[in-house]
């Protein structure tokens, strides 16, 4: 009798395990939100060059790592260094800790210790977030910015810069330090 009860318990447990195994083997639905975060490709030490409609180089971005997510149509950038070329062929240098570009590369966003330099005039702009629309050659930041050309400096709450027009607009509690020239 005990053997019969023991055999029944073993069969019941075996049947229960088989049922659990069958339930866990059913296909699960694909989570579209998780799928949208899957990278299509990752490239290390990449350089992207964009050309305008006339075939002239107007933007080059060098990165330590590039991660493209096709479902979101965005490319994440690690340690980007960008070269932005204006209509007068001047080269503006930008760098940051992180960034991203949209699918066409026309909208660049830089984040974390962002620096933008115009080497001919030796000035540098620093902020935590900078957006750049290459079609209009327009850079802007809604984060606090510091503009320096030693020995002068300016600070503001936001900034708009049009590279092709040589126009800079600072806004929101703008403060500047401009030392006076001393006579010899």
JSON list of C-alpha atoms in Angstrom, two decimals:
[
{"chain": "A", "resi": 1, "resn": "UNK", "atom": "CA", "xyz": [0.00, 0.00, 0.00]},
{"chain": "A", "resi": 2, "resn": "UNK", "atom": "CA", "xyz": [2.81, 2.41, 0.87]},
{"chain": "A", "resi": 3, "resn": "UNK", "atom": "CA", "xyz": [4.43, 1.71, -2.48]},
{"chain": "A", "resi": 4, "resn": "UNK", "atom": "CA", "xyz": [1.18, 2.50, -4.24]},
{"chain": "A", "resi": 5, "resn": "UNK", "atom": "CA", "xyz": [0.81, 5.82, -2.34]},
{"chain": "A", "resi": 6, "resn": "UNK", "atom": "CA", "xyz": [4.47, 6.68, -3.00]},
{"chain": "A", "resi": 7, "resn": "UNK", "atom": "CA", "xyz": [4.06, 5.90, -6.73]},
{"chain": "A", "resi": 8, "resn": "UNK", "atom": "CA", "xyz": [0.90, 8.07, -6.83]},
{"chain": "A", "resi": 9, "resn": "UNK", "atom": "CA", "xyz": [2.70, 11.00, -5.16]},
{"chain": "A", "resi": 10, "resn": "UNK", "atom": "CA", "xyz": [5.64, 10.68, -7.60]},
{"chain": "A", "resi": 11, "resn": "UNK", "atom": "CA", "xyz": [3.27, 10.57, -10.58]},
{"chain": "A", "resi": 12, "resn": "UNK", "atom": "CA", "xyz": [1.34, 13.58, -9.25]},
{"chain": "A", "resi": 13, "resn": "UNK", "atom": "CA", "xyz": [4.56, 15.57, -8.75]},
{"chain": "A", "resi": 14, "resn": "UNK", "atom": "CA", "xyz": [5.77, 14.55, -12.22]},
{"chain": "A", "resi": 15, "resn": "UNK", "atom": "CA", "xyz": [2.49, 15.67, -13.74]},
{"chain": "A", "resi": 16, "resn": "UNK", "atom": "CA", "xyz": [2.63, 18.98, -11.84]},
{"chain": "A", "resi": 17, "resn": "UNK", "atom": "CA", "xyz": [6.22, 19.60, -13.01]},
{"chain": "A", "resi": 18, "resn": "UNK", "atom": "CA", "xyz": [5.24, 18.75, -16.61]},
{"chain": "A", "resi": 19, "resn": "UNK", "atom": "CA", "xyz": [2.34, 21.21, -16.40]},
{"chain": "A", "resi": 20, "resn": "UNK", "atom": "CA", "xyz": [4.64, 24.00, -15.05]},
{"chain": "A", "resi": 21, "resn": "UNK", "atom": "CA", "xyz": [7.14, 23.28, -17.80]},
{"chain": "A", "resi": 22, "resn": "UNK", "atom": "CA", "xyz": [4.42, 23.44, -20.45]},
{"chain": "A", "resi": 23, "resn": "UNK", "atom": "CA", "xyz": [3.16, 26.80, -19.08]},
{"chain": "A", "resi": 24, "resn": "UNK", "atom": "CA", "xyz": [6.63, 28.36, -19.04]},
{"chain": "A", "resi": 25, "resn": "UNK", "atom": "CA", "xyz": [7.27, 27.21, -22.61]},
{"chain": "A", "resi": 26, "resn": "UNK", "atom": "CA", "xyz": [4.42, 29.26, -24.08]},
{"chain": "A", "resi": 27, "resn": "UNK", "atom": "CA", "xyz": [5.61, 32.12, -26.30]},
{"chain": "A", "resi": 28, "resn": "UNK", "atom": "CA", "xyz": [5.64, 35.48, -24.54]},
{"chain": "A", "resi": 29, "resn": "UNK", "atom": "CA", "xyz": [4.72, 38.70, -26.27]},
{"chain": "A", "resi": 30, "resn": "UNK", "atom": "CA", "xyz": [7.58, 40.95, -27.36]},
{"chain": "A", "resi": 31, "resn": "UNK", "atom": "CA", "xyz": [7.72, 44.14, -25.33]},
{"chain": "A", "resi": 32, "resn": "UNK", "atom": "CA", "xyz": [7.89, 46.99, -27.88]},
{"chain": "A", "resi": 33, "resn": "UNK", "atom": "CA", "xyz": [9.36, 49.39, -25.30]},
{"chain": "A", "resi": 34, "resn": "UNK", "atom": "CA", "xyz": [12.22, 47.00, -24.60]},
{"chain": "A", "resi": 35, "resn": "UNK", "atom": "CA", "xyz": [12.70, 46.42, -28.34]},
{"chain": "A", "resi": 36, "resn": "UNK", "atom": "CA", "xyz": [12.95, 50.18, -28.94]},
{"chain": "A", "resi": 37, "resn": "UNK", "atom": "CA", "xyz": [15.97, 50.31, -26.61]},
{"chain": "A", "resi": 38, "resn": "UNK", "atom": "CA", "xyz": [17.91, 47.57, -28.45]},
{"chain": "A", "resi": 39, "resn": "UNK", "atom": "CA", "xyz": [20.92, 48.99, -30.28]},
{"chain": "A", "resi": 40, "resn": "UNK", "atom": "CA", "xyz": [21.22, 48.20, -33.96]},
{"chain": "A", "resi": 41, "resn": "UNK", "atom": "CA", "xyz": [24.99, 48.60, -33.85]},
{"chain": "A", "resi": 42, "resn": "UNK", "atom": "CA", "xyz": [27.81, 49.82, -31.63]},
{"chain": "A", "resi": 43, "resn": "UNK", "atom": "CA", "xyz": [30.98, 51.29, -33.14]},
{"chain": "A", "resi": 44, "resn": "UNK", "atom": "CA", "xyz": [34.13, 52.23, -31.24]},
{"chain": "A", "resi": 45, "resn": "UNK", "atom": "CA", "xyz": [36.49, 55.06, -32.21]},
{"chain": "A", "resi": 46, "resn": "UNK", "atom": "CA", "xyz": [34.27, 56.34, -35.00]},
{"chain": "A", "resi": 47, "resn": "UNK", "atom": "CA", "xyz": [34.34, 59.56, -37.01]},
{"chain": "A", "resi": 48, "resn": "UNK", "atom": "CA", "xyz": [31.17, 60.83, -38.71]},
{"chain": "A", "resi": 49, "resn": "UNK", "atom": "CA", "xyz": [31.40, 63.49, -41.40]},
{"chain": "A", "resi": 50, "resn": "UNK", "atom": "CA", "xyz": [28.36, 65.36, -42.70]},
{"chain": "A", "resi": 51, "resn": "UNK", "atom": "CA", "xyz": [28.29, 67.35, -45.92]},
{"chain": "A", "resi": 52, "resn": "UNK", "atom": "CA", "xyz": [25.91, 70.12, -46.92]},
{"chain": "A", "resi": 53, "resn": "UNK", "atom": "CA", "xyz": [23.91, 70.29, -50.15]},
{"chain": "A", "resi": 54, "resn": "UNK", "atom": "CA", "xyz": [26.86, 71.88, -51.97]},
{"chain": "A", "resi": 55, "resn": "UNK", "atom": "CA", "xyz": [29.10, 68.96, -51.00]},
{"chain": "A", "resi": 56, "resn": "UNK", "atom": "CA", "xyz": [31.13, 70.92, -48.45]},
{"chain": "A", "resi": 57, "resn": "UNK", "atom": "CA", "xyz": [31.97, 69.40, -45.09]},
{"chain": "A", "resi": 58, "resn": "UNK", "atom": "CA", "xyz": [29.98, 71.19, -42.40]},
{"chain": "A", "resi": 59, "resn": "UNK", "atom": "CA", "xyz": [30.19, 68.85, -39.42]},
{"chain": "A", "resi": 60, "resn": "UNK", "atom": "CA", "xyz": [32.54, 66.14, -38.21]},
{"chain": "A", "resi": 61, "resn": "UNK", "atom": "CA", "xyz": [32.07, 64.19, -34.99]},
{"chain": "A", "resi": 62, "resn": "UNK", "atom": "CA", "xyz": [34.69, 61.87, -33.49]},
{"chain": "A", "resi": 63, "resn": "UNK", "atom": "CA", "xyz": [33.56, 59.59, -30.64]},
{"chain": "A", "resi": 64, "resn": "UNK", "atom": "CA", "xyz": [34.98, 56.89, -28.40]},
{"chain": "A", "resi": 65, "resn": "UNK", "atom": "CA", "xyz": [31.77, 54.88, -28.80]},
{"chain": "A", "resi": 66, "resn": "UNK", "atom": "CA", "xyz": [28.67, 55.29, -30.94]},
{"chain": "A", "resi": 67, "resn": "UNK", "atom": "CA", "xyz": [25.48, 53.32, -30.22]},
{"chain": "A", "resi": 68, "resn": "UNK", "atom": "CA", "xyz": [22.71, 53.52, -32.83]},
{"chain": "A", "resi": 69, "resn": "UNK", "atom": "CA", "xyz": [19.13, 52.55, -31.94]},
{"chain": "A", "resi": 70, "resn": "UNK", "atom": "CA", "xyz": [17.15, 52.30, -35.19]},
{"chain": "A", "resi": 71, "resn": "UNK", "atom": "CA", "xyz": [13.68, 52.00, -33.61]},
{"chain": "A", "resi": 72, "resn": "UNK", "atom": "CA", "xyz": [14.18, 55.35, -31.84]},
{"chain": "A", "resi": 73, "resn": "UNK", "atom": "CA", "xyz": [16.17, 56.83, -34.75]},
{"chain": "A", "resi": 74, "resn": "UNK", "atom": "CA", "xyz": [18.83, 58.15, -32.40]},
{"chain": "A", "resi": 75, "resn": "UNK", "atom": "CA", "xyz": [22.57, 57.65, -32.07]},
{"chain": "A", "resi": 76, "resn": "UNK", "atom": "CA", "xyz": [24.14, 57.94, -28.60]},
{"chain": "A", "resi": 77, "resn": "UNK", "atom": "CA", "xyz": [27.68, 59.35, -28.42]},
{"chain": "A", "resi": 78, "resn": "UNK", "atom": "CA", "xyz": [30.34, 58.76, -25.76]},
{"chain": "A", "resi": 79, "resn": "UNK", "atom": "CA", "xyz": [33.02, 61.46, -25.37]},
{"chain": "A", "resi": 80, "resn": "UNK", "atom": "CA", "xyz": [32.07, 63.30, -28.58]},
{"chain": "A", "resi": 81, "resn": "UNK", "atom": "CA", "xyz": [34.40, 65.85, -30.14]},
{"chain": "A", "resi": 82, "resn": "UNK", "atom": "CA", "xyz": [32.70, 67.86, -32.87]},
{"chain": "A", "resi": 83, "resn": "UNK", "atom": "CA", "xyz": [34.06, 70.13, -35.55]},
{"chain": "A", "resi": 84, "resn": "UNK", "atom": "CA", "xyz": [31.39, 72.56, -36.77]},
{"chain": "A", "resi": 85, "resn": "UNK", "atom": "CA", "xyz": [32.17, 74.49, -39.96]},
{"chain": "A", "resi": 86, "resn": "UNK", "atom": "CA", "xyz": [30.32, 77.76, -40.60]},
{"chain": "A", "resi": 87, "resn": "UNK", "atom": "CA", "xyz": [29.59, 79.45, -43.93]},
{"chain": "A", "resi": 88, "resn": "UNK", "atom": "CA", "xyz": [32.96, 81.27, -43.81]},
{"chain": "A", "resi": 89, "resn": "UNK", "atom": "CA", "xyz": [34.76, 77.91, -43.34]},
{"chain": "A", "resi": 90, "resn": "UNK", "atom": "CA", "xyz": [35.74, 78.76, -39.76]},
{"chain": "A", "resi": 91, "resn": "UNK", "atom": "CA", "xyz": [36.08, 75.72, -37.53]},
{"chain": "A", "resi": 92, "resn": "UNK", "atom": "CA", "xyz": [34.30, 75.67, -34.18]},
{"chain": "A", "resi": 93, "resn": "UNK", "atom": "CA", "xyz": [35.37, 72.91, -31.79]},
{"chain": "A", "resi": 94, "resn": "UNK", "atom": "CA", "xyz": [32.94, 71.32, -29.34]},
{"chain": "A", "resi": 95, "resn": "UNK", "atom": "CA", "xyz": [33.39, 68.50, -26.86]},
{"chain": "A", "resi": 96, "resn": "UNK", "atom": "CA", "xyz": [31.36, 66.87, -24.10]},
{"chain": "A", "resi": 97, "resn": "UNK", "atom": "CA", "xyz": [31.07, 63.75, -21.97]},
{"chain": "A", "resi": 98, "resn": "UNK", "atom": "CA", "xyz": [28.00, 62.44, -23.81]},
{"chain": "A", "resi": 99, "resn": "UNK", "atom": "CA", "xyz": [25.65, 63.35, -26.59]},
{"chain": "A", "resi": 100, "resn": "UNK", "atom": "CA", "xyz": [23.30, 62.15, -29.27]},
{"chain": "A", "resi": 101, "resn": "UNK", "atom": "CA", "xyz": [22.33, 62.92, -32.85]},
{"chain": "A", "resi": 102, "resn": "UNK", "atom": "CA", "xyz": [19.08, 62.26, -34.65]},
{"chain": "A", "resi": 103, "resn": "UNK", "atom": "CA", "xyz": [18.80, 59.89, -37.60]},
{"chain": "A", "resi": 104, "resn": "UNK", "atom": "CA", "xyz": [19.78, 62.50, -40.21]},
{"chain": "A", "resi": 105, "resn": "UNK", "atom": "CA", "xyz": [22.55, 64.03, -38.08]},
{"chain": "A", "resi": 106, "resn": "UNK", "atom": "CA", "xyz": [21.11, 67.52, -38.34]},
{"chain": "A", "resi": 107, "resn": "UNK", "atom": "CA", "xyz": [20.37, 67.84, -34.60]},
{"chain": "A", "resi": 108, "resn": "UNK", "atom": "CA", "xyz": [23.32, 67.34, -32.23]},
{"chain": "A", "resi": 109, "resn": "UNK", "atom": "CA", "xyz": [22.87, 67.46, -28.44]},
{"chain": "A", "resi": 110, "resn": "UNK", "atom": "CA", "xyz": [25.93, 67.56, -26.19]},
{"chain": "A", "resi": 111, "resn": "UNK", "atom": "CA", "xyz": [25.69, 66.93, -22.42]},
{"chain": "A", "resi": 112, "resn": "UNK", "atom": "CA", "xyz": [28.08, 67.04, -19.49]},
{"chain": "A", "resi": 113, "resn": "UNK", "atom": "CA", "xyz": [30.98, 69.52, -19.27]},
{"chain": "A", "resi": 114, "resn": "UNK", "atom": "CA", "xyz": [30.31, 70.93, -22.74]},
{"chain": "A", "resi": 115, "resn": "UNK", "atom": "CA", "xyz": [32.97, 73.21, -24.23]},
{"chain": "A", "resi": 116, "resn": "UNK", "atom": "CA", "xyz": [32.62, 75.18, -27.46]},
{"chain": "A", "resi": 117, "resn": "UNK", "atom": "CA", "xyz": [35.70, 76.99, -28.77]},
{"chain": "A", "resi": 118, "resn": "UNK", "atom": "CA", "xyz": [36.24, 79.43, -31.59]},
{"chain": "A", "resi": 119, "resn": "UNK", "atom": "CA", "xyz": [40.03, 79.26, -31.98]},
{"chain": "A", "resi": 120, "resn": "UNK", "atom": "CA", "xyz": [40.49, 82.37, -34.19]},
{"chain": "A", "resi": 121, "resn": "UNK", "atom": "CA", "xyz": [39.06, 84.68, -31.51]},
{"chain": "A", "resi": 122, "resn": "UNK", "atom": "CA", "xyz": [40.30, 82.45, -28.63]},
{"chain": "A", "resi": 123, "resn": "UNK", "atom": "CA", "xyz": [37.02, 82.42, -26.75]},
{"chain": "A", "resi": 124, "resn": "UNK", "atom": "CA", "xyz": [35.42, 79.43, -25.05]},
{"chain": "A", "resi": 125, "resn": "UNK", "atom": "CA", "xyz": [31.85, 78.76, -23.97]},
{"chain": "A", "resi": 126, "resn": "UNK", "atom": "CA", "xyz": [31.13, 76.19, -21.24]},
{"chain": "A", "resi": 127, "resn": "UNK", "atom": "CA", "xyz": [27.77, 74.75, -20.18]},
{"chain": "A", "resi": 128, "resn": "UNK", "atom": "CA", "xyz": [26.17, 71.45, -19.19]},
{"chain": "A", "resi": 129, "resn": "UNK", "atom": "CA", "xyz": [23.94, 71.08, -22.28]},
{"chain": "A", "resi": 130, "resn": "UNK", "atom": "CA", "xyz": [24.29, 72.46, -25.78]},
{"chain": "A", "resi": 131, "resn": "UNK", "atom": "CA", "xyz": [22.06, 71.80, -28.78]},
{"chain": "A", "resi": 132, "resn": "UNK", "atom": "CA", "xyz": [23.16, 72.42, -32.35]},
{"chain": "A", "resi": 133, "resn": "UNK", "atom": "CA", "xyz": [20.99, 72.50, -35.49]},
{"chain": "A", "resi": 134, "resn": "UNK", "atom": "CA", "xyz": [23.40, 72.23, -38.39]},
{"chain": "A", "resi": 135, "resn": "UNK", "atom": "CA", "xyz": [20.92, 73.31, -41.09]},
{"chain": "A", "resi": 136, "resn": "UNK", "atom": "CA", "xyz": [20.72, 76.78, -39.48]},
{"chain": "A", "resi": 137, "resn": "UNK", "atom": "CA", "xyz": [24.21, 76.67, -37.87]},
{"chain": "A", "resi": 138, "resn": "UNK", "atom": "CA", "xyz": [22.41, 77.54, -34.63]},
{"chain": "A", "resi": 139, "resn": "UNK", "atom": "CA", "xyz": [23.76, 76.50, -31.22]},
{"chain": "A", "resi": 140, "resn": "UNK", "atom": "CA", "xyz": [21.78, 77.15, -28.05]},
{"chain": "A", "resi": 141, "resn": "UNK", "atom": "CA", "xyz": [21.69, 76.29, -24.39]},
{"chain": "A", "resi": 142, "resn": "UNK", "atom": "CA", "xyz": [18.96, 76.73, -21.80]},
{"chain": "A", "resi": 143, "resn": "UNK", "atom": "CA", "xyz": [21.48, 75.82, -19.08]},
{"chain": "A", "resi": 144, "resn": "UNK", "atom": "CA", "xyz": [23.79, 78.33, -17.38]},
{"chain": "A", "resi": 145, "resn": "UNK", "atom": "CA", "xyz": [26.71, 79.29, -19.62]},
{"chain": "A", "resi": 146, "resn": "UNK", "atom": "CA", "xyz": [30.10, 80.93, -19.14]},
{"chain": "A", "resi": 147, "resn": "UNK", "atom": "CA", "xyz": [31.78, 82.73, -22.02]},
{"chain": "A", "resi": 148, "resn": "UNK", "atom": "CA", "xyz": [35.49, 83.42, -21.57]},
{"chain": "A", "resi": 149, "resn": "UNK", "atom": "CA", "xyz": [38.09, 85.28, -23.57]},
{"chain": "A", "resi": 150, "resn": "UNK", "atom": "CA", "xyz": [40.82, 85.95, -21.02]},
{"chain": "A", "resi": 151, "resn": "UNK", "atom": "CA", "xyz": [40.93, 88.18, -19.12]},
{"chain": "A", "resi": 152, "resn": "UNK", "atom": "CA", "xyz": [37.20, 88.84, -19.68]},
{"chain": "A", "resi": 153, "resn": "UNK", "atom": "CA", "xyz": [34.32, 86.51, -18.87]},
{"chain": "A", "resi": 154, "resn": "UNK", "atom": "CA", "xyz": [30.52, 86.55, -18.94]},
{"chain": "A", "resi": 155, "resn": "UNK", "atom": "CA", "xyz": [27.89, 84.33, -17.34]},
{"chain": "A", "resi": 156, "resn": "UNK", "atom": "CA", "xyz": [24.25, 83.93, -18.32]},
{"chain": "A", "resi": 157, "resn": "UNK", "atom": "CA", "xyz": [21.29, 81.60, -17.76]},
{"chain": "A", "resi": 158, "resn": "UNK", "atom": "CA", "xyz": [20.89, 80.77, -21.47]},
{"chain": "A", "resi": 159, "resn": "UNK", "atom": "CA", "xyz": [22.53, 81.42, -24.82]},
{"chain": "A", "resi": 160, "resn": "UNK", "atom": "CA", "xyz": [21.81, 81.45, -28.56]},
{"chain": "A", "resi": 161, "resn": "UNK", "atom": "CA", "xyz": [24.62, 81.48, -31.11]},
{"chain": "A", "resi": 162, "resn": "UNK", "atom": "CA", "xyz": [24.25, 81.70, -34.89]},
{"chain": "A", "resi": 163, "resn": "UNK", "atom": "CA", "xyz": [27.61, 80.66, -36.36]},
{"chain": "A", "resi": 164, "resn": "UNK", "atom": "CA", "xyz": [26.95, 81.95, -39.89]},
{"chain": "A", "resi": 165, "resn": "UNK", "atom": "CA", "xyz": [25.83, 85.36, -38.66]},
{"chain": "A", "resi": 166, "resn": "UNK", "atom": "CA", "xyz": [28.50, 86.01, -35.99]},
{"chain": "A", "resi": 167, "resn": "UNK", "atom": "CA", "xyz": [25.66, 86.66, -33.57]},
{"chain": "A", "resi": 168, "resn": "UNK", "atom": "CA", "xyz": [25.53, 85.69, -29.89]},
{"chain": "A", "resi": 169, "resn": "UNK", "atom": "CA", "xyz": [22.63, 86.38, -27.57]},
{"chain": "A", "resi": 170, "resn": "UNK", "atom": "CA", "xyz": [22.88, 85.85, -23.81]},
{"chain": "A", "resi": 171, "resn": "UNK", "atom": "CA", "xyz": [19.80, 85.91, -21.58]},
{"chain": "A", "resi": 172, "resn": "UNK", "atom": "CA", "xyz": [18.68, 85.76, -17.97]},
{"chain": "A", "resi": 173, "resn": "UNK", "atom": "CA", "xyz": [20.84, 87.45, -15.31]},
{"chain": "A", "resi": 174, "resn": "UNK", "atom": "CA", "xyz": [23.82, 88.19, -17.53]},
{"chain": "A", "resi": 175, "resn": "UNK", "atom": "CA", "xyz": [26.95, 89.16, -15.58]},
{"chain": "A", "resi": 176, "resn": "UNK", "atom": "CA", "xyz": [30.33, 90.06, -16.97]},
{"chain": "A", "resi": 177, "resn": "UNK", "atom": "CA", "xyz": [33.85, 90.76, -15.86]},
{"chain": "A", "resi": 178, "resn": "UNK", "atom": "CA", "xyz": [35.71, 93.18, -18.14]},
{"chain": "A", "resi": 179, "resn": "UNK", "atom": "CA", "xyz": [38.89, 94.59, -16.61]},
{"chain": "A", "resi": 180, "resn": "UNK", "atom": "CA", "xyz": [39.84, 98.10, -17.57]},
{"chain": "A", "resi": 181, "resn": "UNK", "atom": "CA", "xyz": [43.00, 98.67, -19.51]},
{"chain": "A", "resi": 182, "resn": "UNK", "atom": "CA", "xyz": [45.76, 100.30, -17.56]},
{"chain": "A", "resi": 183, "resn": "UNK", "atom": "CA", "xyz": [47.83, 103.05, -19.11]},
{"chain": "A", "resi": 184, "resn": "UNK", "atom": "CA", "xyz": [51.58, 102.37, -19.40]}
]
